[in-house]
PDB file of N, CA and C in Angstrom:
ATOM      1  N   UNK A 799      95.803  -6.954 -55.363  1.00  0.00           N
ATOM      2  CA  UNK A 799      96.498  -7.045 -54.100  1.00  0.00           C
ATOM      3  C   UNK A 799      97.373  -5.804 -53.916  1.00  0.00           C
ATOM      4  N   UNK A 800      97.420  -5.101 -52.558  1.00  0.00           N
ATOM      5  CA  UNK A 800      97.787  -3.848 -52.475  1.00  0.00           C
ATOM      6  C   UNK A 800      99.155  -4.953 -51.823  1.00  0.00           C
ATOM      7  N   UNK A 801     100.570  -3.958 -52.408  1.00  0.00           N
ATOM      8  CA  UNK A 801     101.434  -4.296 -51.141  1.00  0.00           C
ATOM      9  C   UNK A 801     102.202  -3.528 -51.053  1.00  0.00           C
ATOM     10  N   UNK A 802     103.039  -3.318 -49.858  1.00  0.00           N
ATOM     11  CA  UNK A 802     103.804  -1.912 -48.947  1.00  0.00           C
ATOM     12  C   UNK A 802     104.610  -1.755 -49.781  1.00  0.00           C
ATOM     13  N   UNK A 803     104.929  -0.734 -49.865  1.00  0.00           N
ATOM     14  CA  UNK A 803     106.078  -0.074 -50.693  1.00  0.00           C
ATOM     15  C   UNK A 803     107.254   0.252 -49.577  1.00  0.00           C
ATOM     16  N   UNK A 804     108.537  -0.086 -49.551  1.00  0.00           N
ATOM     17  CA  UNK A 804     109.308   0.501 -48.708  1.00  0.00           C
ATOM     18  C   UNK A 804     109.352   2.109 -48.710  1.00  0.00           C
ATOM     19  N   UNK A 805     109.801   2.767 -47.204  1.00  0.00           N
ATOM     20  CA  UNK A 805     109.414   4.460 -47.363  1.00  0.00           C
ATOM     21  C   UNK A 805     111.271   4.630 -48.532  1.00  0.00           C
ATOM     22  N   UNK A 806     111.144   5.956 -48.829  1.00  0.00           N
ATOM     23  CA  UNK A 806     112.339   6.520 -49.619  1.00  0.00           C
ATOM     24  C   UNK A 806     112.235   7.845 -48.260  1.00  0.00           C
ATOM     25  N   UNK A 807     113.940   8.609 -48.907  1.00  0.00           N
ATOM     26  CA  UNK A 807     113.918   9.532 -48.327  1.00  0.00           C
ATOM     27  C   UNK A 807     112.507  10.973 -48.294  1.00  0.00           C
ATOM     28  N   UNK A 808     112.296  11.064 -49.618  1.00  0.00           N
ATOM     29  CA  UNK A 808     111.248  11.138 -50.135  1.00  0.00           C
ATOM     30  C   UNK A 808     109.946  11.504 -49.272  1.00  0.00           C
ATOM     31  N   UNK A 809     109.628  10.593 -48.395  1.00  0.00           N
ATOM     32  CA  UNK A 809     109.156  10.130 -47.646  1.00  0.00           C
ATOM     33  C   UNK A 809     108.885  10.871 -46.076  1.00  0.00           C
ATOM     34  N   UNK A 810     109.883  11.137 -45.822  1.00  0.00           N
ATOM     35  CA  UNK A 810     110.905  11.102 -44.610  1.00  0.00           C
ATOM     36  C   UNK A 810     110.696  12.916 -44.554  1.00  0.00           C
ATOM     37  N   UNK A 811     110.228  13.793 -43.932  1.00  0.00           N
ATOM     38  CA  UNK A 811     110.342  14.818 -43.796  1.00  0.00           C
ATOM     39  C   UNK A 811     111.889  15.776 -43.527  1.00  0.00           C
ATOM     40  N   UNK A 812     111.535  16.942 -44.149  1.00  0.00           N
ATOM     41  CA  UNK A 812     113.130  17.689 -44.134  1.00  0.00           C
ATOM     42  C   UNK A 812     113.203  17.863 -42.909  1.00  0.00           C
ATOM     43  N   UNK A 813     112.336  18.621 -42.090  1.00  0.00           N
ATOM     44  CA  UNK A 813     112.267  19.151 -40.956  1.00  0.00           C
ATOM     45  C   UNK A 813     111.496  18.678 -39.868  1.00  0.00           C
ATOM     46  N   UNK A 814     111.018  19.094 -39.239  1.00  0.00           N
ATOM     47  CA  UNK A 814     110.172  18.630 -37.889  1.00  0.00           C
ATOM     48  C   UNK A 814     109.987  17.440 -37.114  1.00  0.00           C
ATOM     49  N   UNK A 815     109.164  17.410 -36.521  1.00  0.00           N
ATOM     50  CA  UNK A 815     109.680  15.878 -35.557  1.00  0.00           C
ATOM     51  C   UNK A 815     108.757  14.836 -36.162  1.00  0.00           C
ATOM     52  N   UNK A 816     109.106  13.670 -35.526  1.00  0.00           N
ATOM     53  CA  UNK A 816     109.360  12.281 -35.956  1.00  0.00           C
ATOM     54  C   UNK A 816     109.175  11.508 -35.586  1.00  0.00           C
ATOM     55  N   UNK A 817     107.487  10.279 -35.358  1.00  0.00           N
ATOM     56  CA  UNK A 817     108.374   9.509 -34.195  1.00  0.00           C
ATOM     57  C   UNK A 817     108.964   8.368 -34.649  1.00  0.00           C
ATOM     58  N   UNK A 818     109.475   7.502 -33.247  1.00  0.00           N
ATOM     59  CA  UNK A 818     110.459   6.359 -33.956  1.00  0.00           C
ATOM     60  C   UNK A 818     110.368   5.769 -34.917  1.00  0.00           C
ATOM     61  N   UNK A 819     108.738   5.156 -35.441  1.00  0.00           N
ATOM     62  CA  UNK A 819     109.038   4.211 -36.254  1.00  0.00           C
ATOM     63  C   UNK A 819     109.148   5.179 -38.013  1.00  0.00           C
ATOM     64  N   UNK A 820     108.708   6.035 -37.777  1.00  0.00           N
ATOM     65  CA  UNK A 820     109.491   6.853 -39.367  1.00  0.00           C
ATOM     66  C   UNK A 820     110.753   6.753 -39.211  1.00  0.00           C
ATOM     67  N   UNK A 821     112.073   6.990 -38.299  1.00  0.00           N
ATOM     68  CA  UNK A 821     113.345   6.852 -38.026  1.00  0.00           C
ATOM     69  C   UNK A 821     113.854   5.618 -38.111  1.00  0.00           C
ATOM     70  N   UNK A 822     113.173   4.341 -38.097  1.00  0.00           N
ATOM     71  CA  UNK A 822     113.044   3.305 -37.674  1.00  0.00           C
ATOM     72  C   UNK A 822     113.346   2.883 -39.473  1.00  0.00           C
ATOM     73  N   UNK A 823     111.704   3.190 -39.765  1.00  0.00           N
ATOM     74  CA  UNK A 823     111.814   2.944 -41.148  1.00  0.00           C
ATOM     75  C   UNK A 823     112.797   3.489 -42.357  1.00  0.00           C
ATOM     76  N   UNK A 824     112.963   4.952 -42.251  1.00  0.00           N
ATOM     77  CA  UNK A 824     113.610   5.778 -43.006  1.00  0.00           C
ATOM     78  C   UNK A 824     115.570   5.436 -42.956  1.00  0.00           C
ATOM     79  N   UNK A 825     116.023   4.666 -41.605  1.00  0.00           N
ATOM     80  CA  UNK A 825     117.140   4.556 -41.263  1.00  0.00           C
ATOM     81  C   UNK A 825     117.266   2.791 -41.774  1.00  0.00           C
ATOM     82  N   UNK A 826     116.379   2.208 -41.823  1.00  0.00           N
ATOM     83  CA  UNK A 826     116.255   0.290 -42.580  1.00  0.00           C
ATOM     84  C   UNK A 826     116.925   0.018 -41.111  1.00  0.00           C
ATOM     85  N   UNK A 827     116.416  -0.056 -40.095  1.00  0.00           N
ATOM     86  CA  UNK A 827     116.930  -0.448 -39.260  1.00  0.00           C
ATOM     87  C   UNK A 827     115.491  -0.787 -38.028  1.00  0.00           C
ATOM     88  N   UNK A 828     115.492  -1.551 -36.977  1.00  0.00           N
ATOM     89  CA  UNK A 828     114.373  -2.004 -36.348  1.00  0.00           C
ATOM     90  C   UNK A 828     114.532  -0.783 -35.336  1.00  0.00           C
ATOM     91  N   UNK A 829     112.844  -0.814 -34.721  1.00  0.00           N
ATOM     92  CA  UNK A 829     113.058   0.661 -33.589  1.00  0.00           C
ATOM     93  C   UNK A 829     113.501  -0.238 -32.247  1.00  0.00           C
ATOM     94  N   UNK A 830     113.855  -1.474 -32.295  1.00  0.00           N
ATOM     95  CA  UNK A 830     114.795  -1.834 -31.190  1.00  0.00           C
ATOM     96  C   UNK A 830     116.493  -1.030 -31.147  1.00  0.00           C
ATOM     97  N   UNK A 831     116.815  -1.506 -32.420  1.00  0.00           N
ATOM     98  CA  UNK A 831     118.212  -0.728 -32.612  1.00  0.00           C
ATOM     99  C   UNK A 831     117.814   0.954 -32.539  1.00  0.00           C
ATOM    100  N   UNK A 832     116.818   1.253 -32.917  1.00  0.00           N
ATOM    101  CA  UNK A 832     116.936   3.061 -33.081  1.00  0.00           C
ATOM    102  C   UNK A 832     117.433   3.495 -31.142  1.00  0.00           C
ATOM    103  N   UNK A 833     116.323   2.034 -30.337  1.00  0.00           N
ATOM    104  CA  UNK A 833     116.578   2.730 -29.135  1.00  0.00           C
ATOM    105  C   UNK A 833     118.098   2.188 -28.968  1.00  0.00           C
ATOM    106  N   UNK A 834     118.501   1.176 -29.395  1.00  0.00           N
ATOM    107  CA  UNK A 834     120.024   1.303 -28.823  1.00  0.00           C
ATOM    108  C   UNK A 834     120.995   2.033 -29.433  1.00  0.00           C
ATOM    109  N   UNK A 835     120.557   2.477 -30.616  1.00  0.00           N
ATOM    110  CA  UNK A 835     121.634   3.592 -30.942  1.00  0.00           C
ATOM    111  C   UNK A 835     121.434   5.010 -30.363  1.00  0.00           C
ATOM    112  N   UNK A 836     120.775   5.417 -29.813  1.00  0.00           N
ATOM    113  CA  UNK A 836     120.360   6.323 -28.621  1.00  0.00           C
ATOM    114  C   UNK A 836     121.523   6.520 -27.731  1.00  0.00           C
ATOM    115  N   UNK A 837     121.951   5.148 -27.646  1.00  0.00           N
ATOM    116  CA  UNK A 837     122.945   5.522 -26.308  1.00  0.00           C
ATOM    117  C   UNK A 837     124.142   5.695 -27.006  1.00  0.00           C
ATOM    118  N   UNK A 838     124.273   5.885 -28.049  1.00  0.00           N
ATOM    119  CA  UNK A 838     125.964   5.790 -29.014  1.00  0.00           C
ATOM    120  C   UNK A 838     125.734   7.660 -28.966  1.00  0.00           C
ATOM    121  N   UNK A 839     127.008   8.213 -28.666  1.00  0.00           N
ATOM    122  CA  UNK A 839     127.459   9.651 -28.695  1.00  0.00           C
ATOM    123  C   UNK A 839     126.867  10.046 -30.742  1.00  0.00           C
ATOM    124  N   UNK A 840     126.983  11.291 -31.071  1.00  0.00           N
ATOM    125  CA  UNK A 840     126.374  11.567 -31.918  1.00  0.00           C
ATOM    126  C   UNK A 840     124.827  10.681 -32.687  1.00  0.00           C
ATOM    127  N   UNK A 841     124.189  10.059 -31.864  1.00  0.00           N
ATOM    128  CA  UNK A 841     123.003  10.013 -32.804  1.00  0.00           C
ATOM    129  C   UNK A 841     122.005  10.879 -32.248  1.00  0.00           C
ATOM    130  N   UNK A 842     120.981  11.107 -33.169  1.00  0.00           N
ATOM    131  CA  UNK A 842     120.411  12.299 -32.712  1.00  0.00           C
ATOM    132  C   UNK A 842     119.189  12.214 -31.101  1.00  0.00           C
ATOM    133  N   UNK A 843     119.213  12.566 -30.514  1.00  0.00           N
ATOM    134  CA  UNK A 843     118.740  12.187 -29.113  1.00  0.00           C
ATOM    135  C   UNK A 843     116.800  12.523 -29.662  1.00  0.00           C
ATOM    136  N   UNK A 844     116.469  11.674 -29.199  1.00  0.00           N
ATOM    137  CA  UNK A 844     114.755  11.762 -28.679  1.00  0.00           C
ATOM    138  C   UNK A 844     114.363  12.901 -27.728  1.00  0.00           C
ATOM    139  N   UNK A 845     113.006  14.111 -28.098  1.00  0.00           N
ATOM    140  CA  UNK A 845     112.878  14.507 -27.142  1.00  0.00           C
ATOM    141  C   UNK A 845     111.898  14.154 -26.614  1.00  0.00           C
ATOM    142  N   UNK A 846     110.995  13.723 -24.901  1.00  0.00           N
ATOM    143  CA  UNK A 846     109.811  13.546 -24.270  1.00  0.00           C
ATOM    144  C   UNK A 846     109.007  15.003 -24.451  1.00  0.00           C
ATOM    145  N   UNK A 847     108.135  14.855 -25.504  1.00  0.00           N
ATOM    146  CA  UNK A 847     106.720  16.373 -25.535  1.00  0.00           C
ATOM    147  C   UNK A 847     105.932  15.406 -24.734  1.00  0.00           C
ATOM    148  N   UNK A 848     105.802  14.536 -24.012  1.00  0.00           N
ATOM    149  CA  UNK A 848     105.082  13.890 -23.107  1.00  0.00           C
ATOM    150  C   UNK A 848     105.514  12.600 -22.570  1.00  0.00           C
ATOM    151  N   UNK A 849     104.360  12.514 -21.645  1.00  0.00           N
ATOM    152  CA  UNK A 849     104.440  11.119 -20.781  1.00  0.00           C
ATOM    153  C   UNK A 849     104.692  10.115 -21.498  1.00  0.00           C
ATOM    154  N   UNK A 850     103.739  10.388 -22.731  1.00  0.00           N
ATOM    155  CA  UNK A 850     103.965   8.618 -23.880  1.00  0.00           C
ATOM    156  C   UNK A 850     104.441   9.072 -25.365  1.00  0.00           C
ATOM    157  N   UNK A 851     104.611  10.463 -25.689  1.00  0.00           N
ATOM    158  CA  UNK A 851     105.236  10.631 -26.749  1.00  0.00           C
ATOM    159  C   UNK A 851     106.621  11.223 -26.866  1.00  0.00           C
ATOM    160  N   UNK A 852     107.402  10.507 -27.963  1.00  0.00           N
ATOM    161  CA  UNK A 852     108.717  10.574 -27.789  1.00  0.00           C
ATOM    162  C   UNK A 852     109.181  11.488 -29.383  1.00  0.00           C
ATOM    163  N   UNK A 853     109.665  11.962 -29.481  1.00  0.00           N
ATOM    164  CA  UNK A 853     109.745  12.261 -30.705  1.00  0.00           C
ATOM    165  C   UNK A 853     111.256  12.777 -31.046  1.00  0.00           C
ATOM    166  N   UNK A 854     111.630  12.884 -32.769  1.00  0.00           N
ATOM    167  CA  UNK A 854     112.850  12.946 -33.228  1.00  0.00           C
ATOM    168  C   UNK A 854     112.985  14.409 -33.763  1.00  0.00           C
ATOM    169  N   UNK A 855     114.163  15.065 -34.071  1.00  0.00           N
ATOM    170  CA  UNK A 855     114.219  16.147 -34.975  1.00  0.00           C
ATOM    171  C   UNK A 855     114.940  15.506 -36.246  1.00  0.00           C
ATOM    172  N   UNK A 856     114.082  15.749 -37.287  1.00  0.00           N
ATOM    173  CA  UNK A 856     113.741  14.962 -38.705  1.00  0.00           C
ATOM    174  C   UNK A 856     115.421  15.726 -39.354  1.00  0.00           C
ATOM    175  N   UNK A 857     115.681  16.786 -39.123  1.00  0.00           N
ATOM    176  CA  UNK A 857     116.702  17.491 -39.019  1.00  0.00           C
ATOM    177  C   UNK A 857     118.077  16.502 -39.197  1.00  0.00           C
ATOM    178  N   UNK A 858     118.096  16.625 -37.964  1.00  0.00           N
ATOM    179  CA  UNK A 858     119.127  15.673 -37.260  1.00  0.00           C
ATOM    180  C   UNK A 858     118.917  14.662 -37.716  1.00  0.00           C
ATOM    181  N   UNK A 859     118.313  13.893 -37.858  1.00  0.00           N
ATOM    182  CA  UNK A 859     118.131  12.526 -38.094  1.00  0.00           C
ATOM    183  C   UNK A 859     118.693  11.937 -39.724  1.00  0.00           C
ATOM    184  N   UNK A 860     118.262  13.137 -40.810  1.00  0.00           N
ATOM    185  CA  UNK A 860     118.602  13.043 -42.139  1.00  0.00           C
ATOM    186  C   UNK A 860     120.865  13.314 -42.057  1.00  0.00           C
ATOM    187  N   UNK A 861     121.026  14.370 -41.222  1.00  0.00           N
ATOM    188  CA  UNK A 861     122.302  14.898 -40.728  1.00  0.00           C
ATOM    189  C   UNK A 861     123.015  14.003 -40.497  1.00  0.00           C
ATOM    190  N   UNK A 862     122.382  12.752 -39.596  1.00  0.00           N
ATOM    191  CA  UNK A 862     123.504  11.578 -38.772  1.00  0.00           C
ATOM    192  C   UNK A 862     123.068  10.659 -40.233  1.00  0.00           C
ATOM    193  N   UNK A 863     122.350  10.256 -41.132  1.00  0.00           N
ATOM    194  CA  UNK A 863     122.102   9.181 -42.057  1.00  0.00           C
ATOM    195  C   UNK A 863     123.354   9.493 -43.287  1.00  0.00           C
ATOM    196  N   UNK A 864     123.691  11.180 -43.527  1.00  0.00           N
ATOM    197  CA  UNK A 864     124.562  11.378 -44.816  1.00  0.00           C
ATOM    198  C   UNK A 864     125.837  11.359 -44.158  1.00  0.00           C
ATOM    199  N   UNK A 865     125.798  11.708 -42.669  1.00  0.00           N
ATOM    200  CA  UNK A 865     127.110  11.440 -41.986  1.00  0.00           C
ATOM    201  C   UNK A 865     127.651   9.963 -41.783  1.00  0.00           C
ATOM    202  N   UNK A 866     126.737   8.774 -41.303  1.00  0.00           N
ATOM    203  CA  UNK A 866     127.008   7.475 -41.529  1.00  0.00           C
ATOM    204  C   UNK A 866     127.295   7.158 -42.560  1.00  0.00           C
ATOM    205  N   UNK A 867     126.718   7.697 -43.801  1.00  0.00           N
ATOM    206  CA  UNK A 867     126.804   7.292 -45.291  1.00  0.00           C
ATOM    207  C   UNK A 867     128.795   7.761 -45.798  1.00  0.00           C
ATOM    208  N   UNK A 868     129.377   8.672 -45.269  1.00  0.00           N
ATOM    209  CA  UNK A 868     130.463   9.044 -46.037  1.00  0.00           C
ATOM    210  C   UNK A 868     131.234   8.867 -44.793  1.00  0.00           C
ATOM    211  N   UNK A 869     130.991   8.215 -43.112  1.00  0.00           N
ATOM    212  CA  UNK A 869     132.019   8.035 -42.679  1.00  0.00           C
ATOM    213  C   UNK A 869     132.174   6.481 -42.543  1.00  0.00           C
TER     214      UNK A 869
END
């Protein structure tokens, strides 16, 4: 029996974009909350590269996780 391994940072790219549910996963949080933390000042904003794709800067995203972590 194969079963999921939770992702690690590891996981989680240093750089480049992202979409939600790696942020989703990588942050232990549902991509319902990823979209409502969207609207909270410093989290890292989504950019539209299209009509149906949304994507993160992996950057930022690791930036706001060590910043939540020590504030």
């Amino acid at each position: 029996m194969i079963t999921s391994q939770p992702p690690t940072s590891l996981d989680f790219p240093l750089s480049g974009n992202v979409r939600i549910r790696q942020v989703a996963l990588f942050l232990a949080m549902s991509e319902s909350t990823v979209h409502r933390r969207v609207k909270d000042p410093g989290f890292p904003q989504p950019v539209r590269l299209s009509s149906r794709l949304v994507v993160f800067d992996a950057a930022e995203v690791r930036r706001w996780q060590e910043r939540s972590k020590t504030g």
